Amino acid sequence: MSYTKNLIADVISKTTGETEFHQAMTEVFSALAPVVDSNSRYQEAGILPKMAIPERSIVFRVPWIDDKNQVQVNTAYRVQFSSAIGPYKGGIRFHPSVNLSILKFLGFEQTFKNGLTGLPIGGGKGGADFDPKGKTDAEVMRFCQSLMTELYKYLGPDEDVPAGDIGVGAREVGYMYGQYKRITGRYESILTGKGLTYGGSLGRTEATGYGLLYLMDNILKGVSNGLDGKKASISGSGNVAIFAAEKTYQLGGIPITMSDSGGFVHDPDGIDLAAMKEIKFVQRGRISEYTKHRPNAKYTEGKGMWNVPCDIALPCATQNELHEADAKALTANGCIAVGEGANMPCTAEAVEVFQSNNVIFAPGKAANAGGVAVSGLEMTQNSMRLHWTFEEVDQKLQSIMAGIYEKMSTAAAEYNMAGNFVAGANIAGFKKVAEAMLAQGAV
Ligand code: NDP
């Protein structure tokens, strides 16, 4: 067996049950085989085995009191994966499905993603199995305060700087930030995605969705007339999905579907974004309500969204939401490109279908890196005690996404895999982190 195959088997045998982590690690290490095989320094210094284990994982309980005065308790985690190129950086997720395997896969991916941005940020991820859905603002606040009462010990502007993710938006970041400040008395940049009144960056809310479309536009310009006139199928209706839809319109495309965990809407005339924002951001409602605003749109409960014919597919909800059968349906219906707005939304089998049918495939660690990139820019502004305009931030985001396109294309071509952005993104992200580990004296 080759070095990487052996290593993958070894890591899997030592991390029983961590299926999402196995999936992400297997993809990355398989893509790195030609790099580590041709460079003995990486093997001698044990770079890959070290990358497979977080520098530190913190697991803690979060007790809180609901509105009926009942004590509730959740489990929370912070996985500090790699500080090779900067302080740990990666979001906090609140969702009932959260467990150590999911956060390890996310922290692992984040390490390479952050390397691709070119910014000095390491990799981490955190979260809790808390479901903010159906909770009052007061309950969410008490939960966030209790979580930060433990988590604050491990954060710092030069140590670990989390952001939002699924279930964690401006409201939750605000409550966590307030509690950190209350405990420590320090007004410092320990979270990004903050509100604009207390240190947030313009353009952070939009960054992941916008960045995804900037990358897809860069890629598609190489093969056709960019996004112009393209119909885009987008899953999810949260932060990433909504701003992906907004930028799709701005670049000349038409978003025709969106979803949530209940079902999906298909609006052949193009999604009405004002209605979608009202339902999701203001009312915190369900996507089924969309047809009240748009009688021509159709709501379908459950899955099946990827059967709707489209030119490009942008999965922006969650991991493993797009399966092999979905990939086959998209391919058969003429889809030419897929960009992962979410983290690992396509299963390994689905990716294989796209790649073997020459459907352009942009993996999440490149395609959704715009969010963490602008989080990095938020940290920079906080350090400088300055506030850039939206245009300045957006300009920097565009150039970071163009840089990512360049880096992953060049890395893939260097190893004779031109156009394979999975390999390219993994190799380029890896090299940045691995070289830093070597330089710092690999022990
Ligand atoms: P939000 O919580 O704002 O939105 C998540 C969306 O996905 C909602 O529409 C939600 O529906 C849906 N969803 C979540 N879980 C499931 C599930 N198990 N099945 C079906 N639908 C689901 O999260 P974000 O938009 O911030 O994040 C979406 C993805 O993008 C995640 O993979 C995240 O890791 C990734 N990402 C986010 C970044 C950011 O800046 N926010 C940065 C980079 C990546 P419902 O409301 O019904 O649960």
XYZ file of C-alpha atoms and ligand atoms in Angstrom:
491
model
C 0.000 0.000 0.000
C 1.161 3.548 -0.694
C 2.129 5.965 2.095
C -1.133 7.931 1.921
C -3.368 4.842 1.660
C -1.664 3.353 4.725
C -2.063 6.576 6.606
C -5.750 6.935 5.712
C -6.407 3.380 6.951
C -4.474 4.086 10.152
C -6.336 7.336 10.906
C -9.701 5.668 10.259
C -8.856 2.774 12.572
C -7.985 5.211 15.377
C -11.061 7.435 15.012
C -13.886 4.929 14.923
C -17.296 6.349 14.085
C -16.071 9.736 12.868
C -17.567 9.264 9.405
C -17.636 12.890 8.253
C -14.040 13.370 9.352
C -13.021 10.169 7.526
C -14.717 11.452 4.361
C -12.919 14.817 4.408
C -9.553 13.371 5.442
C -9.689 10.638 2.780
C -10.430 13.186 0.048
C -7.604 15.493 1.073
C -4.932 12.849 1.729
C -5.785 10.982 -1.506
C -5.351 14.207 -3.475
C -2.002 14.803 -1.765
C -0.483 11.447 -2.760
C 1.544 12.839 -5.714
C 2.863 15.684 -3.541
C 4.034 13.624 -0.574
C 5.324 10.819 -2.803
C 7.585 13.263 -4.636
C 8.732 15.189 -1.559
C 10.360 13.117 1.185
C 10.573 16.123 3.546
C 6.829 15.911 4.226
C 7.025 12.206 5.105
C 10.172 12.550 7.222
C 8.637 15.350 9.267
C 5.365 13.441 9.726
C 3.368 16.361 8.361
C 0.298 14.361 7.309
C -0.089 12.298 10.519
C 0.149 15.542 12.491
C -2.413 17.270 10.277
C -4.865 14.445 10.985
C -5.041 15.278 14.708
C -6.238 18.639 16.073
C -3.720 20.536 18.184
C -6.435 20.603 20.852
C -10.148 19.733 21.205
C -12.233 21.182 24.000
C -15.541 19.550 24.988
C -17.747 21.149 27.623
C -21.284 21.280 28.950
C -23.516 24.303 28.536
C -26.281 24.493 31.159
C -28.953 27.168 30.668
C -32.466 27.987 31.848
C -35.374 28.104 29.396
C -38.369 30.451 29.569
C -40.293 27.937 31.711
C -37.518 28.044 34.307
C -36.418 24.517 33.401
C -32.707 23.677 33.369
C -31.465 22.539 29.958
C -28.014 21.267 29.074
C -26.152 20.939 25.778
C -22.714 19.738 24.699
C -20.346 22.247 23.102
C -16.972 21.871 21.401
C -14.068 23.906 20.084
C -11.656 22.031 17.829
C -8.416 24.006 17.498
C -6.973 22.232 14.500
C -3.920 24.119 13.337
C -2.095 27.288 14.325
C 0.695 26.817 11.763
C -0.070 29.996 9.827
C -2.053 32.082 12.314
C -4.525 32.037 15.219
C -7.235 29.353 15.000
C -10.075 30.650 12.864
C -13.379 29.028 11.912
C -17.065 29.297 12.715
C -19.315 28.165 15.541
C -22.321 26.019 14.548
C -25.555 25.566 16.513
C -27.493 22.567 15.191
C -28.858 19.410 16.854
C -26.655 17.258 14.582
C -23.388 18.776 15.879
C -20.877 16.232 17.158
C -17.093 15.854 17.336
C -16.821 14.122 13.947
C -18.626 16.952 12.145
C -16.541 19.611 13.873
C -13.315 17.726 13.198
C -14.149 17.505 9.499
C -14.979 21.203 9.450
C -11.825 22.224 11.353
C -9.664 20.019 9.147
C -11.145 21.532 5.959
C -10.857 25.015 7.429
C -7.099 24.643 7.860
C -6.524 24.170 4.119
C -9.201 26.709 3.160
C -7.589 29.372 5.282
C -4.229 28.523 3.728
C -5.744 29.150 0.301
C -6.934 32.657 1.192
C -3.342 33.865 1.592
C -4.251 35.420 4.977
C -2.447 34.629 8.271
C -5.217 32.510 9.814
C -5.053 28.974 11.197
C -7.889 26.438 11.272
C -10.545 25.660 13.865
C -14.255 25.001 14.260
C -16.719 24.857 17.117
C -20.343 24.461 17.957
C -23.029 22.934 20.097
C -25.930 20.514 19.663
C -28.281 23.402 20.513
C -31.181 24.131 18.162
C -31.958 27.856 18.006
C -35.141 27.112 16.033
C -38.234 27.770 18.101
C -36.265 29.397 20.947
C -37.004 32.931 22.104
C -34.373 35.675 21.902
C -34.002 35.487 25.689
C -33.341 31.735 25.573
C -30.777 32.140 22.783
C -29.092 34.877 24.813
C -28.875 32.768 27.966
C -27.477 29.856 25.975
C -24.839 32.042 24.265
C -23.838 33.587 27.588
C -23.441 30.203 29.249
C -21.415 28.887 26.320
C -19.064 31.869 26.372
C -18.628 31.568 30.153
C -16.521 28.485 29.421
C -15.274 29.207 25.890
C -13.739 32.614 26.697
C -10.757 30.893 28.365
C -9.578 29.569 25.028
C -10.105 32.677 22.852
C -7.953 35.709 22.126
C -7.136 37.947 19.145
C -3.841 36.063 18.731
C -5.117 32.670 19.915
C -8.521 31.747 18.526
C -11.114 33.901 16.757
C -14.393 32.091 15.912
C -17.161 33.383 13.613
C -20.724 32.300 12.725
C -21.871 29.209 10.832
C -25.156 27.283 10.625
C -27.499 28.620 13.313
C -25.082 31.351 14.370
C -25.644 34.777 12.845
C -25.381 38.393 13.999
C -27.729 37.850 16.984
C -25.733 34.952 18.432
C -22.339 36.575 17.738
C -23.562 39.719 19.541
C -24.668 37.805 22.644
C -21.398 35.838 22.779
C -19.293 38.965 22.282
C -21.156 40.805 25.048
C -20.536 37.972 27.487
C -16.804 37.797 26.626
C -16.488 41.523 27.277
C -18.432 41.254 30.524
C -16.153 38.503 31.840
C -12.782 39.819 30.687
C -13.362 43.566 30.519
C -11.538 43.554 27.198
C -12.828 45.031 23.958
C -10.894 42.882 21.564
C -11.303 40.997 18.325
C -12.200 37.504 19.548
C -15.135 36.979 17.183
C -15.837 38.001 13.613
C -19.197 38.543 11.972
C -19.801 41.210 14.640
C -22.445 43.913 14.182
C -21.347 47.094 12.427
C -21.841 49.169 15.583
C -19.189 47.256 17.551
C -16.365 46.282 15.228
C -17.949 44.265 12.424
C -16.838 44.625 8.826
C -18.982 45.829 6.000
C -19.364 43.003 3.501
C -18.922 40.154 6.015
C -22.576 39.096 5.855
C -22.456 38.891 2.078
C -18.917 37.514 1.812
C -19.424 33.749 1.520
C -22.229 33.922 -1.046
C -20.602 36.736 -3.022
C -17.209 35.014 -2.930
C -18.738 31.797 -4.257
C -20.124 33.616 -7.275
C -16.880 35.529 -7.874
C -15.063 32.209 -8.026
C -17.655 30.607 -10.318
C -17.532 33.663 -12.575
C -13.739 33.401 -12.778
C -14.007 29.724 -13.686
C -16.873 30.114 -16.155
C -15.261 33.026 -17.974
C -12.569 30.542 -18.951
C -15.116 28.326 -20.725
C -18.154 30.438 -21.635
C -19.586 33.924 -21.142
C -19.415 33.735 -17.346
C -22.712 33.579 -15.499
C -24.639 35.605 -18.044
C -28.116 34.116 -18.559
C -27.274 30.977 -16.551
C -29.993 29.404 -14.418
C -28.702 28.560 -10.957
C -30.170 26.018 -8.578
C -29.281 27.005 -5.013
C -29.972 24.928 -1.907
C -30.425 26.409 1.546
C -31.931 29.775 2.368
C -29.569 30.977 5.068
C -26.720 33.424 5.034
C -24.679 31.748 2.296
C -27.594 30.841 0.007
C -29.324 34.218 0.064
C -26.225 36.215 -0.789
C -25.226 33.642 -3.402
C -28.611 34.289 -5.021
C -28.105 38.055 -4.776
C -24.698 37.950 -6.498
C -26.030 35.517 -9.122
C -28.466 38.251 -10.203
C -25.742 40.924 -10.110
C -23.528 38.862 -12.409
C -26.333 38.247 -14.918
C -27.577 34.817 -13.816
C -30.995 33.744 -12.526
C -31.456 31.804 -9.253
C -34.473 29.528 -9.721
C -34.586 27.333 -6.597
C -33.934 27.620 -2.860
C -34.631 25.269 0.045
C -34.632 24.676 3.772
C -34.761 21.484 5.792
C -38.527 21.235 5.118
C -38.504 21.389 1.309
C -37.709 23.562 -1.705
C -39.242 26.234 -3.916
C -38.869 26.429 -7.677
C -39.568 29.856 -9.122
C -39.012 29.680 -12.908
C -39.135 33.507 -13.165
C -36.263 33.850 -10.698
C -36.325 33.928 -6.890
C -37.830 37.086 -5.374
C -35.021 37.969 -2.994
C -36.898 40.665 -1.107
C -39.593 38.118 -0.227
C -36.986 35.485 0.685
C -35.084 37.883 2.964
C -38.315 38.928 4.668
C -39.261 35.291 5.384
C -35.813 34.122 6.459
C -34.075 37.116 8.041
C -37.019 39.062 9.489
C -39.695 36.481 10.312
C -37.273 33.533 10.769
C -39.993 31.525 8.967
C -40.180 28.466 6.694
C -39.575 28.495 2.955
C -43.043 27.019 2.340
C -44.384 30.531 2.984
C -42.670 31.805 -0.187
C -45.558 30.804 -2.483
C -47.818 33.301 -0.688
C -45.594 36.016 -2.169
C -45.132 34.340 -5.574
C -48.152 32.325 -6.778
C -46.215 31.090 -9.872
C -43.607 29.403 -7.704
C -44.019 25.795 -6.617
C -43.190 24.425 -3.158
C -42.254 20.762 -2.820
C -41.924 19.166 0.572
C -38.803 17.070 1.213
C -36.008 16.404 -1.245
C -35.836 16.348 -5.061
C -34.541 19.859 -5.744
C -31.603 18.678 -7.820
C -34.019 17.179 -10.381
C -34.921 20.714 -11.497
C -32.952 21.432 -14.723
C -30.342 24.184 -14.299
C -27.036 25.378 -15.772
C -25.168 25.624 -12.495
C -25.771 24.035 -9.090
C -24.772 25.774 -5.867
C -25.358 23.590 -2.782
C -25.337 26.074 0.120
C -27.095 24.242 2.994
C -25.091 21.541 4.749
C -22.749 18.540 4.436
C -23.736 15.526 2.311
C -26.928 17.083 0.968
C -26.184 16.246 -2.703
C -25.926 12.509 -3.421
C -24.859 10.367 -6.354
C -28.407 10.161 -7.788
C -28.714 13.969 -7.561
C -25.400 14.376 -9.394
C -26.606 12.013 -12.123
C -29.872 13.975 -12.489
C -28.017 17.296 -12.688
C -25.564 15.924 -15.261
C -28.344 14.392 -17.376
C -30.202 17.721 -17.325
C -27.221 19.633 -18.736
C -25.712 21.217 -15.610
C -22.240 22.484 -16.577
C -20.796 23.564 -13.222
C -21.151 22.953 -9.481
C -19.812 25.229 -6.739
C -19.921 24.173 -3.090
C -21.190 27.124 -1.024
C -21.609 24.812 1.953
C -18.842 22.655 3.439
C -18.696 19.206 1.795
C -22.327 19.301 0.560
C -21.552 16.745 -2.182
C -20.845 13.138 -1.244
C -17.650 11.546 -2.591
C -19.783 9.526 -5.052
C -21.486 12.697 -6.324
C -18.116 14.396 -6.882
C -16.995 11.352 -8.848
C -20.071 11.626 -11.123
C -19.350 15.298 -11.821
C -15.675 14.772 -12.503
C -16.172 11.762 -14.773
C -18.753 13.705 -16.800
C -16.566 16.798 -17.167
C -18.893 18.947 -15.075
C -16.793 21.766 -13.600
C -16.559 21.182 -9.846
C -15.369 23.823 -7.362
C -14.860 22.304 -3.873
C -16.004 24.108 -0.736
C -12.564 24.848 0.633
C -12.032 27.126 -2.375
C -15.582 28.107 -3.288
C -16.799 29.238 0.136
C -13.509 30.729 1.365
C -14.847 34.273 0.883
C -16.505 34.192 4.303
C -13.401 33.438 6.288
C -11.399 35.771 4.054
C -13.562 38.743 5.015
C -13.452 37.556 8.621
C -9.670 37.869 8.269
C -10.184 41.373 6.916
C -12.430 42.144 9.909
C -9.547 41.129 12.213
C -7.209 43.407 10.263
C -9.570 46.372 10.569
C -10.002 45.714 14.306
C -6.212 45.677 14.792
C -5.855 48.917 12.857
C -8.876 50.477 14.626
C -10.162 51.370 11.179
C -13.309 50.728 9.193
C -13.077 50.112 5.462
C -15.939 50.955 3.067
C -18.048 48.207 1.526
C -16.333 48.835 -1.820
C -12.852 48.442 -0.312
C -13.789 45.146 1.344
C -15.569 43.861 -1.760
C -12.588 44.732 -3.932
C -10.287 42.791 -1.608
C -12.720 39.853 -1.601
C -12.740 39.787 -5.405
C -8.973 39.761 -5.558
C -8.728 37.000 -2.896
C -11.196 34.824 -4.866
C -9.276 35.481 -8.094
C -6.099 34.482 -6.225
C -7.718 31.239 -5.054
C -8.756 30.428 -8.631
C -5.207 31.077 -9.770
C -3.622 29.012 -6.973
C -5.840 25.953 -7.420
C -5.525 26.032 -11.220
C -1.734 26.320 -11.061
C -1.348 23.568 -8.447
C -3.558 21.179 -10.444
C -1.639 21.881 -13.657
C 1.720 21.401 -11.887
C 0.713 17.815 -11.068
C -0.776 17.148 -14.540
C -4.377 17.407 -13.363
C -5.418 20.643 -15.092
C -9.054 21.493 -14.383
C -9.221 19.207 -11.317
C -9.999 21.861 -8.730
C -10.384 19.302 -5.925
C -6.765 18.263 -6.342
C -5.623 21.831 -6.989
C -7.290 23.329 -3.909
C -6.068 20.539 -1.635
C -2.489 20.762 -2.893
C -2.258 24.558 -2.786
C -3.816 24.789 0.713
C -1.669 21.935 1.999
C 1.627 23.350 0.733
C 1.073 26.666 2.479
C 0.398 25.010 5.843
C 3.007 22.244 5.453
C 5.817 24.660 4.587
C 4.993 26.730 7.679
C 5.061 23.600 9.847
C 8.451 22.597 8.433
C 9.903 26.066 8.907
C 8.799 26.188 12.532
C 10.689 23.027 13.355
C 8.538 19.995 13.015
C 8.564 18.004 16.208
P -27.568 29.230 8.000
O -27.898 28.669 9.324
O -27.687 30.682 7.776
O -28.434 28.483 6.873
C -28.377 27.110 6.710
C -29.397 26.710 5.660
O -29.217 25.325 5.354
C -30.828 26.871 6.109
O -31.648 27.120 5.005
C -31.127 25.490 6.710
O -32.496 25.144 6.728
C -30.375 24.591 5.772
N -29.954 23.375 6.472
C -29.129 23.312 7.552
N -29.002 22.053 7.961
C -29.751 21.321 7.131
C -30.028 19.944 7.020
N -29.489 19.060 7.885
N -30.840 19.540 6.017
C -31.367 20.417 5.146
N -31.149 21.744 5.199
C -30.359 22.179 6.172
O -26.076 28.718 7.684
P -25.037 29.317 6.652
O -25.737 29.793 5.438
O -24.140 30.211 7.376
O -24.169 27.999 6.305
C -24.529 27.116 5.250
C -23.317 26.263 4.864
O -22.249 27.117 4.435
C -22.719 25.392 5.983
O -22.193 24.208 5.409
C -21.570 26.250 6.500
O -20.574 25.474 7.151
C -21.065 26.830 5.181
N -20.270 28.047 5.322
C -20.782 29.161 5.927
C -20.030 30.307 6.006
C -20.576 31.576 6.560
O -19.906 32.624 6.409
N -21.754 31.606 7.153
C -18.623 30.340 5.529
C -18.224 29.150 4.803
C -19.024 28.052 4.748
P -33.287 25.140 8.128
O -33.395 26.571 8.512
O -34.581 24.490 7.835
O -32.436 24.340 9.083
